[in-house]
Every structure is written in structure tokens, then in C-alpha cells.
PDB file of C-alpha atoms and ligand atoms in Angstrom:
ATOM      1  CA  MET A 480     -23.261  95.759 -74.716  1.00 47.00           C
ATOM      2  CA  THR A 481     -25.184  96.586 -71.763  1.00 49.00           C
ATOM      3  CA  VAL A 482     -27.764  93.743 -70.339  1.00 54.00           C
ATOM      4  CA  LYS A 483     -30.683  95.333 -69.095  1.00 63.00           C
ATOM      5  CA  LEU A 484     -31.802  94.476 -65.239  1.00 77.00           C
ATOM      6  CA  VAL A 485     -34.928  94.594 -63.666  1.00 81.00           C
ATOM      7  CA  PRO A 486     -35.032  97.887 -62.208  1.00 84.00           C
ATOM      8  CA  LEU A 487     -33.938  98.449 -58.991  1.00 97.00           C
ATOM      9  CA  ARG A 488     -35.980  99.141 -55.832  1.00 98.00           C
ATOM     10  CA  LEU A 489     -35.054 102.305 -53.450  1.00 98.00           C
ATOM     11  CA  GLY A 490     -36.500 102.370 -49.880  1.00 98.00           C
ATOM     12  CA  VAL A 491     -35.078 105.631 -48.021  1.00 98.00           C
ATOM     13  CA  ASN A 492     -34.696 104.897 -44.331  1.00 98.00           C
ATOM     14  CA  ILE A 493     -35.447 108.080 -42.416  1.00 98.00           C
ATOM     15  CA  ASP A 494     -34.431 107.390 -38.963  1.00 98.00           C
ATOM     16  CA  HIS A 495     -32.133 109.870 -38.830  1.00 98.00           C
ATOM     17  CA  VAL A 496     -34.333 112.384 -39.590  1.00 98.00           C
ATOM     18  CA  ALA A 497     -35.804 111.319 -36.247  1.00 98.00           C
ATOM     19  CA  THR A 498     -32.249 111.248 -34.719  1.00 98.00           C
ATOM     20  CA  VAL A 499     -31.991 115.249 -35.680  1.00 98.00           C
ATOM     21  CA  ARG A 500     -35.134 116.064 -34.235  1.00 98.00           C
ATOM     22  CA  ASN A 501     -35.007 114.156 -31.169  1.00 97.00           C
ATOM     23  CA  ALA A 502     -31.783 116.219 -30.217  1.00 97.00           C
ATOM     24  CA  ARG A 503     -33.800 119.078 -29.601  1.00 96.00           C
ATOM     25  CA  GLY A 504     -37.062 117.041 -28.372  1.00 94.00           C
ATOM     26  CA  GLY A 505     -39.574 119.192 -31.091  1.00 95.00           C
ATOM     27  CA  LYS A 506     -41.994 118.489 -33.635  1.00 97.00           C
ATOM     28  CA  LEU A 507     -38.518 120.018 -36.367  1.00 98.00           C
ATOM     29  CA  PRO A 508     -37.458 118.325 -38.235  1.00 98.00           C
ATOM     30  CA  ASP A 509     -41.245 116.084 -39.319  1.00 98.00           C
ATOM     31  CA  PRO A 510     -40.123 112.503 -40.508  1.00 98.00           C
ATOM     32  CA  LEU A 511     -43.294 112.469 -42.424  1.00 98.00           C
ATOM     33  CA  ARG A 512     -42.103 115.570 -44.315  1.00 98.00           C
ATOM     34  CA  ALA A 513     -39.112 113.964 -45.183  1.00 98.00           C
ATOM     35  CA  ALA A 514     -41.001 111.242 -46.254  1.00 98.00           C
ATOM     36  CA  ALA A 515     -43.250 112.582 -48.742  1.00 98.00           C
ATOM     37  CA  ILE A 516     -39.658 114.307 -50.192  1.00 98.00           C
ATOM     38  CA  ALA A 517     -38.723 110.991 -50.626  1.00 98.00           C
ATOM     39  CA  GLN A 518     -41.664 109.447 -52.077  1.00 97.00           C
ATOM     40  CA  ALA A 519     -42.151 112.428 -54.552  1.00 97.00           C
ATOM     41  CA  ALA A 520     -37.644 112.543 -55.960  1.00 98.00           C
ATOM     42  CA  GLY A 521     -38.785 109.166 -56.664  1.00 95.00           C
ATOM     43  CA  ALA A 522     -38.702 106.709 -53.746  1.00 98.00           C
ATOM     44  CA  ASP A 523     -39.877 102.741 -54.452  1.00 98.00           C
ATOM     45  CA  GLY A 524     -40.650 102.564 -50.282  1.00 98.00           C
ATOM     46  CA  ILE A 525     -40.353 104.279 -47.010  1.00 98.00           C
ATOM     47  CA  THR A 526     -37.895 102.445 -44.743  1.00 98.00           C
ATOM     48  CA  ALA A 527     -38.353 103.131 -40.252  1.00 98.00           C
ATOM     49  CA  HIS A 528     -36.925 101.189 -37.393  1.00 97.00           C
ATOM     50  CA  LEU A 529     -38.303 101.417 -34.202  1.00 97.00           C
ATOM     51  CA  ARG A 530     -36.487 100.101 -31.795  1.00 96.00           C
ATOM     52  CA  GLU A 531     -37.021  99.429 -28.662  1.00 94.00           C
ATOM     53  CA  ASP A 532     -35.437 102.627 -26.433  1.00 94.00           C
ATOM     54  CA  ARG A 533     -37.153 104.939 -29.519  1.00 96.00           C
ATOM     55  CA  ARG A 534     -34.539 106.373 -29.760  1.00 95.00           C
ATOM     56  CA  HIS A 535     -35.685 108.205 -33.547  1.00 96.00           C
ATOM     57  CA  ILE A 536     -38.314 106.755 -34.673  1.00 98.00           C
ATOM     58  CA  VAL A 537     -41.078 107.623 -32.260  1.00 98.00           C
ATOM     59  CA  ASP A 538     -44.743 105.501 -32.537  1.00 98.00           C
ATOM     60  CA  ALA A 539     -46.030 108.716 -33.287  1.00 98.00           C
ATOM     61  CA  ASP A 540     -43.718 108.761 -36.584  1.00 98.00           C
ATOM     62  CA  ILE A 541     -45.386 105.074 -37.707  1.00 98.00           C
ATOM     63  CA  ASP A 542     -48.957 105.638 -36.752  1.00 98.00           C
ATOM     64  CA  GLY A 543     -48.235 109.027 -39.137  1.00 98.00           C
ATOM     65  CA  LEU A 544     -46.396 106.620 -42.042  1.00 98.00           C
ATOM     66  CA  MET A 545     -49.435 104.835 -42.096  1.00 98.00           C
ATOM     67  CA  ARG A 546     -51.805 107.803 -42.363  1.00 98.00           C
ATOM     68  CA  GLU A 547     -50.249 109.694 -45.314  1.00 97.00           C
ATOM     69  CA  LEU A 548     -47.598 106.968 -46.853  1.00 97.00           C
ATOM     70  CA  LYS A 549     -48.850 106.277 -50.413  1.00 96.00           C
ATOM     71  CA  ILE A 550     -45.573 103.909 -51.129  1.00 98.00           C
ATOM     72  CA  PRO A 551     -45.195 100.964 -49.267  1.00 98.00           C
ATOM     73  CA  LEU A 552     -44.406 100.844 -45.760  1.00 98.00           C
ATOM     74  CA  ASN A 553     -40.751  98.488 -44.534  1.00 98.00           C
ATOM     75  CA  PHE A 554     -40.984  98.395 -40.892  1.00 98.00           C
ATOM     76  CA  GLU A 555     -37.756  97.100 -39.383  1.00 98.00           C
ATOM     77  CA  MET A 556     -37.907  95.921 -36.252  1.00 98.00           C
ATOM     78  CA  ALA A 557     -36.925  93.536 -33.092  1.00 97.00           C
ATOM     79  CA  ALA A 558     -37.792  90.167 -32.804  1.00 97.00           C
ATOM     80  CA  THR A 559     -40.170  91.222 -29.567  1.00 97.00           C
ATOM     81  CA  PRO A 560     -43.458  90.396 -28.772  1.00 97.00           C
ATOM     82  CA  GLU A 561     -43.829  93.952 -28.556  1.00 98.00           C
ATOM     83  CA  MET A 562     -42.840  94.936 -31.677  1.00 98.00           C
ATOM     84  CA  VAL A 563     -44.872  92.155 -33.130  1.00 98.00           C
ATOM     85  CA  GLY A 564     -47.724  93.647 -32.236  1.00 98.00           C
ATOM     86  CA  ILE A 565     -46.962  96.536 -32.814  1.00 98.00           C
ATOM     87  CA  ALA A 566     -46.727  95.949 -37.070  1.00 98.00           C
ATOM     88  CA  LEU A 567     -49.850  93.462 -36.656  1.00 98.00           C
ATOM     89  CA  LYS A 568     -51.873  96.859 -35.471  1.00 98.00           C
ATOM     90  CA  HIS A 569     -50.930  99.040 -38.201  1.00 98.00           C
ATOM     91  CA  ARG A 570     -49.847  96.178 -41.561  1.00 98.00           C
ATOM     92  CA  PRO A 571     -47.120  97.678 -42.982  1.00 98.00           C
ATOM     93  CA  HIS A 572     -46.333  96.161 -46.913  1.00 98.00           C
ATOM     94  CA  ALA A 573     -43.494  94.879 -44.953  1.00 98.00           C
ATOM     95  CA  ALA A 574     -41.227  93.789 -42.026  1.00 98.00           C
ATOM     96  CA  CYS A 575     -37.772  93.503 -41.488  1.00 98.00           C
ATOM     97  CA  ILE A 576     -36.845  91.611 -38.706  1.00 98.00           C
ATOM     98  CA  VAL A 577     -33.037  92.802 -37.621  1.00 97.00           C
ATOM     99  CA  PRO A 578     -31.087  91.875 -35.081  1.00 95.00           C
ATOM    100  CA  GLU A 579     -31.289  95.271 -31.987  1.00 85.00           C
ATOM    101  CA  LYS A 580     -29.056  95.336 -28.971  1.00 78.00           C
ATOM    102  CA  ARG A 581     -29.183  98.583 -26.611  1.00 71.00           C
ATOM    103  CA  GLU A 582     -25.856  99.846 -26.676  1.00 72.00           C
ATOM    104  CA  GLU A 583     -25.086  99.247 -30.376  1.00 72.00           C
ATOM    105  CA  ARG A 584     -25.087 102.700 -32.498  1.00 76.00           C
ATOM    106  CA  THR A 585     -26.063 101.484 -35.308  1.00 73.00           C
ATOM    107  CA  THR A 586     -27.738  97.396 -36.228  1.00 72.00           C
ATOM    108  CA  GLU A 587     -24.237  95.341 -35.891  1.00 77.00           C
ATOM    109  CA  GLY A 588     -24.309  92.114 -37.384  1.00 84.00           C
ATOM    110  CA  GLY A 589     -27.288  90.527 -39.338  1.00 95.00           C
ATOM    111  CA  LEU A 590     -29.859  88.433 -37.488  1.00 95.00           C
ATOM    112  CA  ASP A 591     -28.646  84.353 -36.152  1.00 95.00           C
ATOM    113  CA  ALA A 592     -31.900  83.172 -38.343  1.00 97.00           C
ATOM    114  CA  ALA A 593     -30.639  79.913 -37.918  1.00 96.00           C
ATOM    115  CA  GLY A 594     -29.485  80.083 -34.404  1.00 95.00           C
ATOM    116  CA  GLN A 595     -32.808  81.457 -33.528  1.00 96.00           C
ATOM    117  CA  HIS A 596     -35.448  79.472 -35.511  1.00 97.00           C
ATOM    118  CA  ASN A 597     -37.542  78.564 -32.196  1.00 97.00           C
ATOM    119  CA  HIS A 598     -37.641  82.272 -31.157  1.00 96.00           C
ATOM    120  CA  LEU A 599     -38.144  83.466 -34.616  1.00 97.00           C
ATOM    121  CA  LYS A 600     -40.605  80.913 -36.669  1.00 98.00           C
ATOM    122  CA  PRO A 601     -43.442  81.956 -34.898  1.00 98.00           C
ATOM    123  CA  MET A 602     -43.243  85.453 -35.330  1.00 98.00           C
ATOM    124  CA  VAL A 603     -42.049  84.845 -38.614  1.00 98.00           C
ATOM    125  CA  ALA A 604     -45.438  83.412 -39.044  1.00 98.00           C
ATOM    126  CA  ARG A 605     -47.612  85.635 -37.626  1.00 98.00           C
ATOM    127  CA  LEU A 606     -46.540  88.136 -39.368  1.00 98.00           C
ATOM    128  CA  SER A 607     -46.495  86.223 -42.895  1.00 98.00           C
ATOM    129  CA  ASP A 608     -50.438  85.363 -41.807  1.00 98.00           C
ATOM    130  CA  ALA A 609     -51.350  89.100 -41.241  1.00 98.00           C
ATOM    131  CA  GLY A 610     -50.636  89.574 -45.075  1.00 98.00           C
ATOM    132  CA  ILE A 611     -47.339  91.439 -43.949  1.00 98.00           C
ATOM    133  CA  ARG A 612     -43.924  90.235 -46.269  1.00 98.00           C
ATOM    134  CA  VAL A 613     -41.197  89.416 -43.933  1.00 98.00           C
ATOM    135  CA  SER A 614     -37.665  89.877 -44.267  1.00 98.00           C
ATOM    136  CA  LEU A 615     -34.715  88.660 -42.124  1.00 98.00           C
ATOM    137  CA  PHE A 616     -31.754  91.133 -42.359  1.00 98.00           C
ATOM    138  CA  ILE A 617     -28.339  88.475 -42.740  1.00 97.00           C
ATOM    139  CA  GLU A 618     -24.738  88.080 -43.492  1.00 97.00           C
ATOM    140  CA  ALA A 619     -24.609  86.737 -46.490  1.00 98.00           C
ATOM    141  CA  ASP A 620     -24.066  83.570 -45.489  1.00 97.00           C
ATOM    142  CA  GLU A 621     -25.243  80.163 -46.553  1.00 97.00           C
ATOM    143  CA  ARG A 622     -26.437  78.875 -43.477  1.00 97.00           C
ATOM    144  CA  GLN A 623     -28.450  82.103 -42.595  1.00 97.00           C
ATOM    145  CA  LEU A 624     -29.582  81.888 -45.883  1.00 98.00           C
ATOM    146  CA  GLU A 625     -31.115  78.378 -45.521  1.00 98.00           C
ATOM    147  CA  ALA A 626     -32.715  79.353 -42.035  1.00 98.00           C
ATOM    148  CA  ALA A 627     -34.330  81.734 -44.146  1.00 98.00           C
ATOM    149  CA  VAL A 628     -36.026  79.497 -45.950  1.00 98.00           C
ATOM    150  CA  THR A 629     -36.381  76.739 -43.648  1.00 98.00           C
ATOM    151  CA  LEU A 630     -38.003  79.818 -41.961  1.00 98.00           C
ATOM    152  CA  GLY A 631     -40.997  80.763 -44.204  1.00 98.00           C
ATOM    153  CA  ALA A 632     -39.073  83.714 -44.986  1.00 98.00           C
ATOM    154  CA  PRO A 633     -39.850  84.711 -48.675  1.00 98.00           C
ATOM    155  CA  VAL A 634     -37.469  87.793 -48.906  1.00 98.00           C
ATOM    156  CA  VAL A 635     -33.859  88.644 -47.159  1.00 98.00           C
ATOM    157  CA  GLU A 636     -31.807  92.290 -47.284  1.00 98.00           C
ATOM    158  CA  LEU A 637     -28.039  90.981 -46.909  1.00 98.00           C
ATOM    159  CA  HIS A 638     -25.854  93.108 -44.387  1.00 98.00           C
ATOM    160  CA  THR A 639     -23.622  96.337 -46.581  1.00 98.00           C
ATOM    161  CA  GLY A 640     -21.867  97.190 -43.600  1.00 97.00           C
ATOM    162  CA  ARG A 641     -18.958  95.727 -43.736  1.00 97.00           C
ATOM    163  CA  TYR A 642     -18.636  96.254 -47.274  1.00 98.00           C
ATOM    164  CA  CYS A 643     -18.913 100.031 -47.053  1.00 98.00           C
ATOM    165  CA  GLU A 644     -16.810  99.789 -43.936  1.00 98.00           C
ATOM    166  CA  LEU A 645     -13.337  97.799 -46.316  1.00 98.00           C
ATOM    167  CA  GLU A 646     -11.035  99.031 -48.672  1.00 97.00           C
ATOM    168  CA  GLY A 647      -9.615  98.055 -52.532  1.00 98.00           C
ATOM    169  CA  ALA A 648      -9.126  94.121 -51.975  1.00 98.00           C
ATOM    170  CA  ALA A 649     -10.782  93.587 -48.442  1.00 98.00           C
ATOM    171  CA  GLN A 650     -13.395  95.000 -50.216  1.00 98.00           C
ATOM    172  CA  GLN A 651     -13.699  93.590 -53.431  1.00 98.00           C
ATOM    173  CA  ALA A 652     -13.725  90.099 -51.178  1.00 98.00           C
ATOM    174  CA  GLU A 653     -16.304  90.885 -48.835  1.00 98.00           C
ATOM    175  CA  LEU A 654     -18.360  92.504 -52.355  1.00 98.00           C
ATOM    176  CA  ALA A 655     -17.845  88.905 -54.069  1.00 98.00           C
ATOM    177  CA  ARG A 656     -19.077  87.074 -50.964  1.00 98.00           C
ATOM    178  CA  LEU A 657     -22.542  89.735 -51.725  1.00 98.00           C
ATOM    179  CA  GLN A 658     -22.695  88.250 -54.930  1.00 98.00           C
ATOM    180  CA  LYS A 659     -22.702  84.549 -53.973  1.00 98.00           C
ATOM    181  CA  GLY A 660     -25.164  85.701 -50.941  1.00 98.00           C
ATOM    182  CA  ALA A 661     -27.319  87.227 -53.967  1.00 98.00           C
ATOM    183  CA  ALA A 662     -26.841  84.740 -56.418  1.00 98.00           C
ATOM    184  CA  LEU A 663     -27.570  81.574 -53.349  1.00 98.00           C
ATOM    185  CA  CYS A 664     -30.942  83.974 -53.313  1.00 98.00           C
ATOM    186  CA  GLY A 665     -32.287  83.273 -56.731  1.00 97.00           C
ATOM    187  CA  LYS A 666     -31.438  79.466 -56.267  1.00 98.00           C
ATOM    188  CA  LEU A 667     -33.344  78.926 -53.039  1.00 98.00           C
ATOM    189  CA  GLY A 668     -36.109  81.348 -54.535  1.00 98.00           C
ATOM    190  CA  LEU A 669     -35.588  83.853 -51.702  1.00 98.00           C
ATOM    191  CA  GLU A 670     -36.139  88.386 -52.825  1.00 98.00           C
ATOM    192  CA  CYS A 671     -32.393  89.726 -52.124  1.00 98.00           C
ATOM    193  CA  HIS A 672     -32.890  93.483 -50.960  1.00 98.00           C
ATOM    194  CA  MET A 673     -28.918  95.047 -49.345  1.00 98.00           C
ATOM    195  CA  GLY A 674     -28.644  97.861 -47.094  1.00 98.00           C
ATOM    196  CA  HIS A 675     -26.537  99.249 -44.717  1.00 98.00           C
ATOM    197  CA  GLY A 676     -24.470 102.536 -44.705  1.00 98.00           C
ATOM    198  CA  LEU A 677     -23.812 102.765 -48.855  1.00 98.00           C
ATOM    199  CA  SER A 678     -23.193 105.706 -50.010  1.00 98.00           C
ATOM    200  CA  TYR A 679     -22.408 107.343 -53.758  1.00 98.00           C
ATOM    201  CA  ALA A 680     -18.681 105.858 -53.562  1.00 98.00           C
ATOM    202  CA  ASP A 681     -19.810 102.265 -52.852  1.00 98.00           C
ATOM    203  CA  VAL A 682     -23.536 101.460 -54.553  1.00 98.00           C
ATOM    204  CA  ALA A 683     -22.919 100.770 -57.943  1.00 98.00           C
ATOM    205  CA  PRO A 684     -21.149  97.478 -57.383  1.00 98.00           C
ATOM    206  CA  ILE A 685     -24.338  96.067 -55.512  1.00 98.00           C
ATOM    207  CA  ALA A 686     -26.934  97.788 -57.499  1.00 98.00           C
ATOM    208  CA  ALA A 687     -25.363  96.288 -60.518  1.00 97.00           C
ATOM    209  CA  ILE A 688     -25.710  92.251 -58.632  1.00 98.00           C
ATOM    210  CA  PRO A 689     -28.706  91.102 -60.810  1.00 97.00           C
ATOM    211  CA  GLU A 690     -30.583  89.499 -58.257  1.00 97.00           C
ATOM    212  CA  VAL A 691     -30.831  92.306 -56.187  1.00 98.00           C
ATOM    213  CA  ARG A 692     -34.221  93.656 -56.234  1.00 98.00           C
ATOM    214  CA  GLU A 693     -34.326  96.771 -53.847  1.00 98.00           C
ATOM    215  CA  LEU A 694     -31.984  98.900 -51.903  1.00 98.00           C
ATOM    216  CA  ASN A 695     -32.117 100.541 -47.829  1.00 98.00           C
ATOM    217  CA  ILE A 696     -30.269 103.583 -47.534  1.00 98.00           C
ATOM    218  CA  GLY A 697     -30.765 106.308 -44.955  1.00 98.00           C
ATOM    219  CA  HIS A 698     -27.853 107.764 -42.452  1.00 98.00           C
ATOM    220  CA  PHE A 699     -25.506 108.983 -46.458  1.00 98.00           C
ATOM    221  CA  LEU A 700     -29.330 110.373 -47.552  1.00 98.00           C
ATOM    222  CA  VAL A 701     -29.748 112.295 -44.978  1.00 98.00           C
ATOM    223  CA  GLY A 702     -26.202 113.511 -44.163  1.00 98.00           C
ATOM    224  CA  GLU A 703     -26.199 114.940 -47.738  1.00 98.00           C
ATOM    225  CA  ALA A 704     -29.710 116.208 -47.824  1.00 98.00           C
ATOM    226  CA  ILE A 705     -28.024 119.134 -45.235  1.00 98.00           C
ATOM    227  CA  PHE A 706     -25.544 120.032 -48.497  1.00 98.00           C
ATOM    228  CA  VAL A 707     -28.495 119.493 -51.209  1.00 98.00           C
ATOM    229  CA  GLY A 708     -31.567 118.964 -49.687  1.00 98.00           C
ATOM    230  CA  LEU A 709     -33.152 115.816 -49.807  1.00 98.00           C
ATOM    231  CA  GLU A 710     -34.596 115.370 -53.192  1.00 98.00           C
ATOM    232  CA  GLY A 711     -31.389 116.077 -54.588  1.00 98.00           C
ATOM    233  CA  ALA A 712     -29.793 113.480 -52.845  1.00 98.00           C
ATOM    234  CA  ILE A 713     -32.381 110.656 -53.088  1.00 98.00           C
ATOM    235  CA  ARG A 714     -32.461 111.616 -57.107  1.00 98.00           C
ATOM    236  CA  GLU A 715     -28.858 111.623 -57.203  1.00 98.00           C
ATOM    237  CA  MET A 716     -28.182 107.594 -55.569  1.00 98.00           C
ATOM    238  CA  ARG A 717     -31.567 106.884 -57.939  1.00 97.00           C
ATOM    239  CA  ARG A 718     -29.828 108.034 -61.114  1.00 97.00           C
ATOM    240  CA  ILE A 719     -26.176 106.278 -59.564  1.00 97.00           C
ATOM    241  CA  MET A 720     -28.358 102.616 -59.216  1.00 97.00           C
ATOM    242  CA  ASP A 721     -29.995 103.081 -62.177  1.00 96.00           C
ATOM    243  CA  GLN A 722     -26.788 103.976 -64.388  1.00 96.00           C
ATOM    244  CA  ALA A 723     -24.911 100.478 -62.124  1.00 96.00           C
ATOM    245  CA  ARG A 724     -28.451  98.706 -63.523  1.00 94.00           C
ATOM    246  CA  GLY A 725     -28.011  99.994 -67.143  1.00 90.00           C
ATOM    247  CA  VAL A 726     -31.749 101.568 -66.960  1.00 82.00           C
ATOM    248  CA  SER A 727     -30.717 104.619 -68.826  1.00 65.00           C
ATOM    249  CA  ALA A 728     -32.693 107.917 -68.051  1.00 57.00           C
TER     250      ALA A 728
HETATM  251  N1  PXP B1150     -31.427  97.882 -43.514  1.00 87.36           N
HETATM  252  C1  PXP B1150     -31.527  97.803 -42.552  1.00 87.36           C
HETATM  253  C2  PXP B1150     -31.312  96.475 -42.005  1.00 87.36           C
HETATM  254  C3  PXP B1150     -30.815  98.485 -41.014  1.00 87.36           C
HETATM  255  O1  PXP B1150     -30.881  98.037 -39.792  1.00 87.36           O
HETATM  256  C4  PXP B1150     -30.703  99.695 -41.629  1.00 87.36           C
HETATM  257  C5  PXP B1150     -29.746 101.198 -41.264  1.00 87.36           C
HETATM  258  O2  PXP B1150     -30.869 101.430 -40.074  1.00 87.36           O
HETATM  259  C6  PXP B1150     -30.368 100.801 -42.924  1.00 87.36           C
HETATM  260  C7  PXP B1150     -30.910  99.140 -43.627  1.00 87.36           C
HETATM  261  C8  PXP B1150     -30.078 101.574 -43.633  1.00 87.36           C
HETATM  262  O3  PXP B1150     -28.221 102.027 -42.876  1.00 87.36           O
HETATM  263  P1  PXP B1150     -28.217 103.091 -43.410  1.00 87.36           P
HETATM  264  O4  PXP B1150     -28.555 104.149 -42.393  1.00 87.36           O
HETATM  265  O5  PXP B1150     -26.457 103.243 -43.256  1.00 87.36           O
HETATM  266  O6  PXP B1150     -27.942 103.640 -45.152  1.00 87.36           O
END
């Protein structure tokens, strides 16, 4: 018998629509149009990472998303005074604090929530006081999860990047680590999200973890959209997630 789990939210990350746009320096493809299609295709939220170097999403994209989106915006941001200021100006539904290094190609590793307590504590407090649901992008590590509680963050997003890169027994071991992390979230009262690197091939075991409430997926969907269109790519991802969750269409 399949046990019915709480439906899982899908946050579609539109950063790489902006990456393609910025490759030519013009206005197309428009990330706002991608967000509208994602919304129509059943995304529960839109995720966008305004990086310090503005390599994909730029400030005007955030203005447009806040103006036009009907579903929640999850604003990914580094823990810097500039980004806190932008978040407080816009007051998105959620802000996910991520580690950010200028030279990296994408977010590498999780935030050191435990080691950066004094730096993060006032930022989490200011964002929360403004009504923004704060999430911390961390590894599925007990010390980091406990630090999230100490920092007062209601949500954590566990990094699935390593799980997606590995294969075979090593991937199963990483999956077990994520499952354990999700279970600990349940015990600690943290809402558990996951994301990074997920594709059709590896999303189902993650979607089946009962404590997980939201997945944030971008690069694969934007790549797949080249072949089947963004709407088709999102609908298929949604179908695989729902099937893994035991939700019938
Ligand atoms: N979640 C977080 C915190 C991220 O930094 C990213 C990448 O921007 C994602 C999810 C989405 O990862 P991907 O684009 O590999 O699906």
C-alpha cells in the first residue's frame, strides 16, 4: 500500500534564463516570461539568486518579479548587508541565505551556519522581523541543523548537489545522509527543503522523503526546456515528484 504524503512544493529557479539573456547583453529571453510560464505550468514558487556579481539575475529582474508574480518569490541571497537591504526593500515571501564565492560556477557546499553564528544572527533576525521566511542552505549535517535552530531560521534547504553528482553505492550513502538530515529537521521543528542539481533521473528518491516540503530546481529545467519547452519540462518534473510522493494526478 502506498502511504499518501503531504504534497511537495516545486520552486522553479529561473537564474539560467537570465544567464542566456546576459550572454548577449540584451533583453531576451526574459526571465519574467519564464516565471509566468512556470506559474502556469504548476510551479508553487519562483526562486531567483541575485548574486553579488549580477552574472544572471539583475536588480531589475527582482523588481519585475515582485511586481508581477502571483506565486511566492524565494530570494536567494548571500549574507551581505547589500543583499539584506535589497530583501528588506522588496520583502519577498522567503529569503534563502546561501554561501557565495565570486570565483565559483554555482553555489558550492552549504552555508557554515554553525561557524558564522555572530555574522548571521542579526541578519536572520532583521529578515524575520520584516515578515520574510528565512531559510538557510546547508549540508545535511547535525551541527548545521542545530545551528539553524539557534539562529532562529524556520526553514533549511539541504544541499543535494553531491547526491546528484555521485553514482551507485556512494549516491545511496549520500541519499541516506539526506534522509537522516530530513528526519532531524522533523525532530528540531525545521521545515525541510532540498535542492541543487536535481534532474528527472535523481529527483524521485528525494521527493519520496516524507519530511521534505519543497524542492528548488533550475538548471536542469532550463536545459530541458531547450528540447521540450519550459512548460513541458516543469510538468514532467511535477509528474515525477507527485508519483514518488504517491499523489495521483
Ligand atoms: N537551491 C539553491 C540554494 C541554489 O543555490 C540553487 C542554485 O542556484 C538551486 C537550489 C537550484 O539548483 P539547480 O539550478 O542546480 O537546479
